[in-house]
Amino acid sequence: MPPNIILVHGEANEMGRLKQKLTSLFADGNTKIITPKNCQSVEMHFNSEKMAKTVGNLAEKTPEVGEIVSGLLVKKGFTYQIMASDDLHVFSQLSTANVTQRITIPYSGAFAVIQHRLKQIYESVESSTDEESGVPSLRVHERVTVKQESENHLCTADPISDMVSDSIVALVLNASREMPKVSVESETLMNEEEDAKKAEKIVHALLVSLFGDVKFGNDGKLVINVDGNVANLDKQTGDVECENEGLKERVRTAYRRIRSAVKPIPLSAA
């Protein structure tokens, strides 16, 4: 008889059906079943209190009352410690590791088309040849590598810039759909207005993936609704109007990162 059941990472309709089934199964108890949207915070209240000791770099400064301390919560036996990730190997037998992500995308068109499109979006796109395989490769914003792994696939790999990598994947998939009617020569004739429209579509799609309910307002602003809290986003300035300060900051931060990924990024600001 769990007090809380939270359903995550599922299609909305299927999650709703599962919630109804669980509600009937736990009808005799006080179980709370929640299906939060992406980025929606969920609070659970427990009667018992747990004490955690802050160690390492996090213990150098005494937090103020109500201040949030962010770190790793490590449990050993019945004791809890909060520490920075860099201190994990010092105060425990655990260690941290880096995960390198590699994405392979179906693509059978000309590699020059991808290179041309990326240069329209990003300020820094360097072309070269991979030393190991000898295939053409591109270095986007000095972080993300795009290689023509075979005649039918492209590969992107980068451990840090997930947002940049996601925008490249969207660009390649879009280019694949248009390939029968697109050539390098026709790509050069695309004007800035068409590029801006495609960028806006990518921005809107990424915001929908993060917050769910994103609509266009009458004044040209984007209206984002998360669990009853409404945020109005000005696409030109990036300003956000919202009574919920937490949602306001999340929308502002997400929009800034998305715009930096789909628009040319000055290297001086990196």
PDB file of C-alpha atoms in Angstrom:
ATOM      1  CA  MET A   1       0.000   0.000   0.000  1.00  0.00           C
ATOM      2  CA  PRO A   2       2.364   2.786  -1.156  1.00  0.00           C
ATOM      3  CA  PRO A   3       1.358   6.325  -0.146  1.00  0.00           C
ATOM      4  CA  ASN A   4       2.363   7.771  -3.542  1.00  0.00           C
ATOM      5  CA  ILE A   5       2.569   6.425  -7.100  1.00  0.00           C
ATOM      6  CA  ILE A   6       4.072   8.692  -9.761  1.00  0.00           C
ATOM      7  CA  LEU A   7       3.822   7.757 -13.449  1.00  0.00           C
ATOM      8  CA  VAL A   8       6.550   9.246 -15.640  1.00  0.00           C
ATOM      9  CA  HIS A   9       8.031   8.919 -19.149  1.00  0.00           C
ATOM     10  CA  GLY A  10       4.859   7.777 -20.869  1.00  0.00           C
ATOM     11  CA  GLU A  11       2.411   8.829 -23.559  1.00  0.00           C
ATOM     12  CA  ALA A  12      -0.294  10.996 -21.947  1.00  0.00           C
ATOM     13  CA  ASN A  13      -3.324   8.880 -22.925  1.00  0.00           C
ATOM     14  CA  GLU A  14      -1.701   5.599 -21.886  1.00  0.00           C
ATOM     15  CA  MET A  15      -0.599   7.113 -18.589  1.00  0.00           C
ATOM     16  CA  GLY A  16      -4.191   8.233 -18.019  1.00  0.00           C
ATOM     17  CA  ARG A  17      -5.490   4.706 -18.609  1.00  0.00           C
ATOM     18  CA  LEU A  18      -2.903   3.255 -16.228  1.00  0.00           C
ATOM     19  CA  LYS A  19      -3.822   5.865 -13.607  1.00  0.00           C
ATOM     20  CA  GLN A  20      -7.510   4.887 -13.831  1.00  0.00           C
ATOM     21  CA  LYS A  21      -6.606   1.205 -13.449  1.00  0.00           C
ATOM     22  CA  LEU A  22      -4.388   1.888 -10.422  1.00  0.00           C
ATOM     23  CA  THR A  23      -7.059   4.125  -8.883  1.00  0.00           C
ATOM     24  CA  SER A  24      -9.526   1.229  -8.976  1.00  0.00           C
ATOM     25  CA  LEU A  25      -6.954  -1.185  -7.541  1.00  0.00           C
ATOM     26  CA  PHE A  26      -6.114   1.126  -4.634  1.00  0.00           C
ATOM     27  CA  ALA A  27      -9.676   2.357  -4.086  1.00  0.00           C
ATOM     28  CA  ASP A  28      -9.695   1.073  -0.482  1.00  0.00           C
ATOM     29  CA  GLY A  29      -6.525   2.931   0.528  1.00  0.00           C
ATOM     30  CA  ASN A  30      -5.189   6.475   0.628  1.00  0.00           C
ATOM     31  CA  THR A  31      -2.710   6.045  -2.227  1.00  0.00           C
ATOM     32  CA  LYS A  32      -2.107   9.239  -4.220  1.00  0.00           C
ATOM     33  CA  ILE A  33      -1.529   8.634  -7.955  1.00  0.00           C
ATOM     34  CA  ILE A  34       0.110  11.439  -9.937  1.00  0.00           C
ATOM     35  CA  THR A  35       0.844  11.803 -13.676  1.00  0.00           C
ATOM     36  CA  PRO A  36       3.039  14.919 -13.922  1.00  0.00           C
ATOM     37  CA  LYS A  37       3.922  16.646 -17.178  1.00  0.00           C
ATOM     38  CA  ASN A  38       7.493  17.238 -18.275  1.00  0.00           C
ATOM     39  CA  CYS A  39       9.336  19.585 -15.885  1.00  0.00           C
ATOM     40  CA  GLN A  40       6.404  19.618 -13.442  1.00  0.00           C
ATOM     41  CA  SER A  41       7.552  19.470  -9.816  1.00  0.00           C
ATOM     42  CA  VAL A  42       5.961  16.929  -7.489  1.00  0.00           C
ATOM     43  CA  GLU A  43       6.018  17.265  -3.692  1.00  0.00           C
ATOM     44  CA  MET A  44       5.587  14.294  -1.374  1.00  0.00           C
ATOM     45  CA  HIS A  45       5.165  14.739   2.377  1.00  0.00           C
ATOM     46  CA  PHE A  46       6.432  12.148   4.857  1.00  0.00           C
ATOM     47  CA  ASN A  47       5.796  12.099   8.577  1.00  0.00           C
ATOM     48  CA  SER A  48       9.278  10.934   9.564  1.00  0.00           C
ATOM     49  CA  GLU A  49      12.287  13.260   9.498  1.00  0.00           C
ATOM     50  CA  LYS A  50      15.693  12.346   8.142  1.00  0.00           C
ATOM     51  CA  MET A  51      18.914  14.035   9.194  1.00  0.00           C
ATOM     52  CA  ALA A  52      21.782  14.400   6.712  1.00  0.00           C
ATOM     53  CA  LYS A  53      25.314  15.587   7.408  1.00  0.00           C
ATOM     54  CA  THR A  54      26.925  17.936   4.898  1.00  0.00           C
ATOM     55  CA  VAL A  55      30.593  17.122   4.197  1.00  0.00           C
ATOM     56  CA  GLY A  56      33.396  18.334   1.946  1.00  0.00           C
ATOM     57  CA  ASN A  57      33.091  21.526  -0.066  1.00  0.00           C
ATOM     58  CA  LEU A  58      29.397  21.887   0.764  1.00  0.00           C
ATOM     59  CA  ALA A  59      30.256  22.050   4.483  1.00  0.00           C
ATOM     60  CA  GLU A  60      32.548  25.060   4.102  1.00  0.00           C
ATOM     61  CA  LYS A  61      29.597  27.478   4.179  1.00  0.00           C
ATOM     62  CA  THR A  62      26.736  27.383   6.676  1.00  0.00           C
ATOM     63  CA  PRO A  63      23.452  27.739   4.733  1.00  0.00           C
ATOM     64  CA  GLU A  64      20.850  30.286   5.746  1.00  0.00           C
ATOM     65  CA  VAL A  65      17.427  29.199   6.981  1.00  0.00           C
ATOM     66  CA  GLY A  66      15.352  28.113   3.977  1.00  0.00           C
ATOM     67  CA  GLU A  67      18.349  28.058   1.609  1.00  0.00           C
ATOM     68  CA  ILE A  68      18.453  25.086  -0.767  1.00  0.00           C
ATOM     69  CA  VAL A  69      21.602  22.936  -0.592  1.00  0.00           C
ATOM     70  CA  SER A  70      22.226  21.053  -3.830  1.00  0.00           C
ATOM     71  CA  GLY A  71      24.414  17.957  -3.870  1.00  0.00           C
ATOM     72  CA  LEU A  72      24.461  14.160  -3.829  1.00  0.00           C
ATOM     73  CA  LEU A  73      22.609  12.391  -1.004  1.00  0.00           C
ATOM     74  CA  VAL A  74      24.614   9.296  -0.017  1.00  0.00           C
ATOM     75  CA  LYS A  75      23.145   6.700   2.350  1.00  0.00           C
ATOM     76  CA  LYS A  76      25.375   4.305   4.294  1.00  0.00           C
ATOM     77  CA  GLY A  77      23.557   2.089   6.764  1.00  0.00           C
ATOM     78  CA  PHE A  78      21.187   4.438   8.600  1.00  0.00           C
ATOM     79  CA  THR A  79      23.226   7.629   8.078  1.00  0.00           C
ATOM     80  CA  TYR A  80      22.928  10.191   5.297  1.00  0.00           C
ATOM     81  CA  GLN A  81      25.531  12.562   3.901  1.00  0.00           C
ATOM     82  CA  ILE A  82      25.211  15.398   1.389  1.00  0.00           C
ATOM     83  CA  MET A  83      28.293  16.133  -0.701  1.00  0.00           C
ATOM     84  CA  ALA A  84      29.388  17.667  -3.982  1.00  0.00           C
ATOM     85  CA  SER A  85      29.906  15.256  -6.882  1.00  0.00           C
ATOM     86  CA  ASP A  86      33.630  16.055  -6.884  1.00  0.00           C
ATOM     87  CA  ASP A  87      33.868  14.820  -3.271  1.00  0.00           C
ATOM     88  CA  LEU A  88      32.092  11.520  -3.902  1.00  0.00           C
ATOM     89  CA  HIS A  89      35.294   9.482  -4.230  1.00  0.00           C
ATOM     90  CA  VAL A  90      36.762  11.108  -1.085  1.00  0.00           C
ATOM     91  CA  PHE A  91      33.942  10.380   1.375  1.00  0.00           C
ATOM     92  CA  SER A  92      32.653   7.119  -0.103  1.00  0.00           C
ATOM     93  CA  GLN A  93      33.741   4.111  -2.101  1.00  0.00           C
ATOM     94  CA  LEU A  94      31.766   5.386  -5.080  1.00  0.00           C
ATOM     95  CA  SER A  95      33.142   7.324  -8.031  1.00  0.00           C
ATOM     96  CA  THR A  96      31.821   9.415 -10.902  1.00  0.00           C
ATOM     97  CA  ALA A  97      32.153   8.708 -14.618  1.00  0.00           C
ATOM     98  CA  ASN A  98      31.461  10.500 -17.885  1.00  0.00           C
ATOM     99  CA  VAL A  99      29.020   9.063 -20.413  1.00  0.00           C
ATOM    100  CA  THR A 100      29.702   9.904 -24.057  1.00  0.00           C
ATOM    101  CA  GLN A 101      26.571   9.948 -26.213  1.00  0.00           C
ATOM    102  CA  ARG A 102      26.694   8.855 -29.849  1.00  0.00           C
ATOM    103  CA  ILE A 103      23.687   9.278 -32.151  1.00  0.00           C
ATOM    104  CA  THR A 104      23.421   7.676 -35.596  1.00  0.00           C
ATOM    105  CA  ILE A 105      20.867   9.230 -37.973  1.00  0.00           C
ATOM    106  CA  PRO A 106      19.582   7.745 -41.260  1.00  0.00           C
ATOM    107  CA  TYR A 107      20.672  10.054 -44.118  1.00  0.00           C
ATOM    108  CA  SER A 108      21.480   9.237 -47.735  1.00  0.00           C
ATOM    109  CA  GLY A 109      21.825  12.720 -49.248  1.00  0.00           C
ATOM    110  CA  ALA A 110      24.856  14.841 -50.056  1.00  0.00           C
ATOM    111  CA  PHE A 111      27.042  15.701 -47.068  1.00  0.00           C
ATOM    112  CA  ALA A 112      27.517  19.186 -48.526  1.00  0.00           C
ATOM    113  CA  VAL A 113      23.814  19.924 -47.958  1.00  0.00           C
ATOM    114  CA  ILE A 114      24.178  19.276 -44.223  1.00  0.00           C
ATOM    115  CA  GLN A 115      27.321  21.385 -44.121  1.00  0.00           C
ATOM    116  CA  HIS A 116      25.563  24.283 -45.868  1.00  0.00           C
ATOM    117  CA  ARG A 117      22.538  24.147 -43.569  1.00  0.00           C
ATOM    118  CA  LEU A 118      24.626  24.003 -40.417  1.00  0.00           C
ATOM    119  CA  LYS A 119      26.577  27.076 -41.536  1.00  0.00           C
ATOM    120  CA  GLN A 120      23.266  28.933 -41.893  1.00  0.00           C
ATOM    121  CA  ILE A 121      22.448  28.252 -38.232  1.00  0.00           C
ATOM    122  CA  TYR A 122      25.825  28.154 -36.445  1.00  0.00           C
ATOM    123  CA  GLU A 123      28.639  30.654 -36.690  1.00  0.00           C
ATOM    124  CA  SER A 124      31.385  28.078 -36.173  1.00  0.00           C
ATOM    125  CA  VAL A 125      31.270  25.031 -38.485  1.00  0.00           C
ATOM    126  CA  GLU A 126      34.684  23.565 -39.330  1.00  0.00           C
ATOM    127  CA  SER A 127      35.036  20.842 -41.981  1.00  0.00           C
ATOM    128  CA  SER A 128      37.747  18.183 -41.863  1.00  0.00           C
ATOM    129  CA  THR A 129      38.391  14.475 -42.400  1.00  0.00           C
ATOM    130  CA  ASP A 130      38.218  11.963 -39.586  1.00  0.00           C
ATOM    131  CA  GLU A 131      41.721  10.645 -38.910  1.00  0.00           C
ATOM    132  CA  GLU A 132      40.623   7.097 -38.071  1.00  0.00           C
ATOM    133  CA  SER A 133      37.993   6.385 -40.725  1.00  0.00           C
ATOM    134  CA  GLY A 134      38.898   9.002 -43.358  1.00  0.00           C
ATOM    135  CA  VAL A 135      35.249  10.091 -43.751  1.00  0.00           C
ATOM    136  CA  PRO A 136      34.160  13.761 -43.972  1.00  0.00           C
ATOM    137  CA  SER A 137      33.348  15.374 -40.626  1.00  0.00           C
ATOM    138  CA  LEU A 138      32.145  18.705 -39.258  1.00  0.00           C
ATOM    139  CA  ARG A 139      32.920  20.351 -35.921  1.00  0.00           C
ATOM    140  CA  VAL A 140      29.941  22.474 -34.794  1.00  0.00           C
ATOM    141  CA  HIS A 141      30.644  25.240 -32.274  1.00  0.00           C
ATOM    142  CA  GLU A 142      33.901  23.500 -31.269  1.00  0.00           C
ATOM    143  CA  ARG A 143      31.940  20.789 -29.438  1.00  0.00           C
ATOM    144  CA  VAL A 144      29.646  18.595 -31.518  1.00  0.00           C
ATOM    145  CA  THR A 145      31.144  16.350 -34.202  1.00  0.00           C
ATOM    146  CA  VAL A 146      29.089  15.286 -37.238  1.00  0.00           C
ATOM    147  CA  LYS A 147      30.528  12.516 -39.428  1.00  0.00           C
ATOM    148  CA  GLN A 148      29.304  10.765 -42.561  1.00  0.00           C
ATOM    149  CA  GLU A 149      29.695   7.271 -41.152  1.00  0.00           C
ATOM    150  CA  SER A 150      28.407   5.557 -44.308  1.00  0.00           C
ATOM    151  CA  GLU A 151      26.451   6.321 -47.448  1.00  0.00           C
ATOM    152  CA  ASN A 152      23.205   5.975 -45.503  1.00  0.00           C
ATOM    153  CA  HIS A 153      24.046   7.297 -42.022  1.00  0.00           C
ATOM    154  CA  LEU A 154      25.355  10.353 -40.213  1.00  0.00           C
ATOM    155  CA  CYS A 155      26.756  10.240 -36.697  1.00  0.00           C
ATOM    156  CA  THR A 156      26.885  12.931 -33.993  1.00  0.00           C
ATOM    157  CA  ALA A 157      28.799  12.590 -30.721  1.00  0.00           C
ATOM    158  CA  ASP A 158      29.304  14.963 -27.815  1.00  0.00           C
ATOM    159  CA  PRO A 159      29.180  14.570 -24.009  1.00  0.00           C
ATOM    160  CA  ILE A 160      28.192  18.169 -23.172  1.00  0.00           C
ATOM    161  CA  SER A 161      26.125  20.046 -25.733  1.00  0.00           C
ATOM    162  CA  ASP A 162      22.926  17.986 -25.780  1.00  0.00           C
ATOM    163  CA  MET A 163      20.825  20.929 -26.930  1.00  0.00           C
ATOM    164  CA  VAL A 164      23.110  21.644 -29.908  1.00  0.00           C
ATOM    165  CA  SER A 165      23.144  17.952 -30.777  1.00  0.00           C
ATOM    166  CA  ASP A 166      19.331  17.761 -30.643  1.00  0.00           C
ATOM    167  CA  SER A 167      18.984  20.673 -33.054  1.00  0.00           C
ATOM    168  CA  ILE A 168      21.420  19.016 -35.484  1.00  0.00           C
ATOM    169  CA  VAL A 169      19.402  15.775 -35.356  1.00  0.00           C
ATOM    170  CA  ALA A 170      16.222  17.722 -36.153  1.00  0.00           C
ATOM    171  CA  LEU A 171      17.977  19.486 -39.032  1.00  0.00           C
ATOM    172  CA  VAL A 172      19.296  16.232 -40.553  1.00  0.00           C
ATOM    173  CA  LEU A 173      15.931  14.462 -40.276  1.00  0.00           C
ATOM    174  CA  ASN A 174      14.215  17.437 -41.902  1.00  0.00           C
ATOM    175  CA  ALA A 175      16.797  17.453 -44.706  1.00  0.00           C
ATOM    176  CA  SER A 176      16.199  13.725 -45.278  1.00  0.00           C
ATOM    177  CA  ARG A 177      12.473  14.305 -45.825  1.00  0.00           C
ATOM    178  CA  GLU A 178      13.156  17.076 -48.335  1.00  0.00           C
ATOM    179  CA  MET A 179      16.009  15.309 -50.124  1.00  0.00           C
ATOM    180  CA  PRO A 180      14.159  14.328 -53.354  1.00  0.00           C
ATOM    181  CA  LYS A 181      13.524  17.993 -54.163  1.00  0.00           C
ATOM    182  CA  VAL A 182      16.552  19.684 -52.591  1.00  0.00           C
ATOM    183  CA  SER A 183      20.012  20.227 -54.049  1.00  0.00           C
ATOM    184  CA  VAL A 184      23.038  22.217 -52.938  1.00  0.00           C
ATOM    185  CA  GLU A 185      22.266  24.889 -55.527  1.00  0.00           C
ATOM    186  CA  SER A 186      18.669  25.335 -54.345  1.00  0.00           C
ATOM    187  CA  GLU A 187      19.832  25.505 -50.732  1.00  0.00           C
ATOM    188  CA  THR A 188      21.923  28.594 -51.508  1.00  0.00           C
ATOM    189  CA  LEU A 189      18.790  30.377 -52.749  1.00  0.00           C
ATOM    190  CA  MET A 190      16.922  30.019 -49.465  1.00  0.00           C
ATOM    191  CA  ASN A 191      16.425  33.444 -47.949  1.00  0.00           C
ATOM    192  CA  GLU A 192      16.715  34.511 -44.333  1.00  0.00           C
ATOM    193  CA  GLU A 193      12.947  34.565 -43.848  1.00  0.00           C
ATOM    194  CA  GLU A 194      12.634  30.851 -44.649  1.00  0.00           C
ATOM    195  CA  ASP A 195      15.521  30.037 -42.302  1.00  0.00           C
ATOM    196  CA  ALA A 196      13.883  32.069 -39.528  1.00  0.00           C
ATOM    197  CA  LYS A 197      10.597  30.168 -39.955  1.00  0.00           C
ATOM    198  CA  LYS A 198      12.372  26.825 -39.662  1.00  0.00           C
ATOM    199  CA  ALA A 199      14.220  28.027 -36.585  1.00  0.00           C
ATOM    200  CA  GLU A 200      10.924  29.106 -35.010  1.00  0.00           C
ATOM    201  CA  LYS A 201       9.446  25.656 -35.678  1.00  0.00           C
ATOM    202  CA  ILE A 202      12.410  24.019 -33.955  1.00  0.00           C
ATOM    203  CA  VAL A 203      12.082  26.400 -30.993  1.00  0.00           C
ATOM    204  CA  HIS A 204       8.367  25.657 -30.669  1.00  0.00           C
ATOM    205  CA  ALA A 205       8.892  21.877 -30.953  1.00  0.00           C
ATOM    206  CA  LEU A 206      11.572  21.882 -28.235  1.00  0.00           C
ATOM    207  CA  LEU A 207       9.401  23.994 -25.920  1.00  0.00           C
ATOM    208  CA  VAL A 208       6.511  21.565 -26.430  1.00  0.00           C
ATOM    209  CA  SER A 209       8.799  18.635 -25.567  1.00  0.00           C
ATOM    210  CA  LEU A 210       9.800  20.394 -22.335  1.00  0.00           C
ATOM    211  CA  PHE A 211       6.522  21.902 -21.119  1.00  0.00           C
ATOM    212  CA  GLY A 212       3.731  20.141 -23.048  1.00  0.00           C
ATOM    213  CA  ASP A 213       1.033  22.793 -23.506  1.00  0.00           C
ATOM    214  CA  VAL A 214       2.555  25.594 -25.640  1.00  0.00           C
ATOM    215  CA  LYS A 215       0.233  27.770 -27.749  1.00  0.00           C
ATOM    216  CA  PHE A 216       0.489  30.997 -29.747  1.00  0.00           C
ATOM    217  CA  GLY A 217      -1.152  34.022 -28.114  1.00  0.00           C
ATOM    218  CA  ASN A 218      -3.010  36.843 -29.880  1.00  0.00           C
ATOM    219  CA  ASP A 219      -0.136  39.270 -29.251  1.00  0.00           C
ATOM    220  CA  GLY A 220       2.480  37.009 -30.842  1.00  0.00           C
ATOM    221  CA  LYS A 221       3.682  35.666 -27.507  1.00  0.00           C
ATOM    222  CA  LEU A 222       3.857  32.000 -26.596  1.00  0.00           C
ATOM    223  CA  VAL A 223       1.462  30.886 -23.839  1.00  0.00           C
ATOM    224  CA  ILE A 224       2.864  28.015 -21.746  1.00  0.00           C
ATOM    225  CA  ASN A 225       0.529  26.209 -19.344  1.00  0.00           C
ATOM    226  CA  VAL A 226       2.051  23.873 -16.743  1.00  0.00           C
ATOM    227  CA  ASP A 227      -0.310  22.403 -14.144  1.00  0.00           C
ATOM    228  CA  GLY A 228      -2.549  25.482 -14.125  1.00  0.00           C
ATOM    229  CA  ASN A 229       0.326  27.975 -14.033  1.00  0.00           C
ATOM    230  CA  VAL A 230       0.479  30.177 -17.151  1.00  0.00           C
ATOM    231  CA  ALA A 231       3.640  31.819 -18.488  1.00  0.00           C
ATOM    232  CA  ASN A 232       3.670  34.315 -21.385  1.00  0.00           C
ATOM    233  CA  LEU A 233       6.930  34.244 -23.349  1.00  0.00           C
ATOM    234  CA  ASP A 234       8.003  37.122 -25.595  1.00  0.00           C
ATOM    235  CA  LYS A 235       9.878  35.450 -28.481  1.00  0.00           C
ATOM    236  CA  GLN A 236      11.665  38.667 -29.452  1.00  0.00           C
ATOM    237  CA  THR A 237      13.115  39.657 -26.077  1.00  0.00           C
ATOM    238  CA  GLY A 238      12.933  36.388 -24.172  1.00  0.00           C
ATOM    239  CA  ASP A 239      11.043  38.078 -21.311  1.00  0.00           C
ATOM    240  CA  VAL A 240       8.617  35.890 -19.360  1.00  0.00           C
ATOM    241  CA  GLU A 241       5.503  37.014 -17.475  1.00  0.00           C
ATOM    242  CA  CYS A 242       4.330  34.523 -14.852  1.00  0.00           C
ATOM    243  CA  GLU A 243       3.092  34.656 -11.272  1.00  0.00           C
ATOM    244  CA  ASN A 244       4.901  31.402 -10.468  1.00  0.00           C
ATOM    245  CA  GLU A 245       8.562  32.381 -10.029  1.00  0.00           C
ATOM    246  CA  GLY A 246       9.791  28.794 -10.402  1.00  0.00           C
ATOM    247  CA  LEU A 247       8.051  28.275 -13.741  1.00  0.00           C
ATOM    248  CA  LYS A 248       9.079  31.768 -14.868  1.00  0.00           C
ATOM    249  CA  GLU A 249      12.764  31.008 -14.323  1.00  0.00           C
ATOM    250  CA  ARG A 250      12.521  27.550 -15.953  1.00  0.00           C
ATOM    251  CA  VAL A 251      10.879  28.971 -19.088  1.00  0.00           C
ATOM    252  CA  ARG A 252      13.373  31.853 -19.305  1.00  0.00           C
ATOM    253  CA  THR A 253      16.366  29.517 -18.915  1.00  0.00           C
ATOM    254  CA  ALA A 254      15.025  26.914 -21.368  1.00  0.00           C
ATOM    255  CA  TYR A 255      14.220  29.545 -24.027  1.00  0.00           C
ATOM    256  CA  ARG A 256      17.668  31.140 -23.699  1.00  0.00           C
ATOM    257  CA  ARG A 257      19.382  27.783 -24.190  1.00  0.00           C
ATOM    258  CA  ILE A 258      17.145  26.809 -27.114  1.00  0.00           C
ATOM    259  CA  ARG A 259      17.727  30.123 -28.900  1.00  0.00           C
ATOM    260  CA  SER A 260      21.475  29.792 -28.396  1.00  0.00           C
ATOM    261  CA  ALA A 261      21.296  26.360 -30.017  1.00  0.00           C
ATOM    262  CA  VAL A 262      19.278  27.272 -33.123  1.00  0.00           C
ATOM    263  CA  LYS A 263      20.770  30.710 -33.787  1.00  0.00           C
ATOM    264  CA  PRO A 264      24.386  31.623 -34.643  1.00  0.00           C
ATOM    265  CA  ILE A 265      26.415  31.652 -31.431  1.00  0.00           C
ATOM    266  CA  PRO A 266      29.288  34.185 -31.150  1.00  0.00           C
ATOM    267  CA  LEU A 267      32.428  32.335 -30.088  1.00  0.00           C
ATOM    268  CA  SER A 268      33.247  35.186 -27.714  1.00  0.00           C
ATOM    269  CA  ALA A 269      30.143  34.295 -25.671  1.00  0.00           C
ATOM    270  CA  ALA A 270      30.955  30.595 -25.423  1.00  0.00           C
TER     271      ALA A 270
END
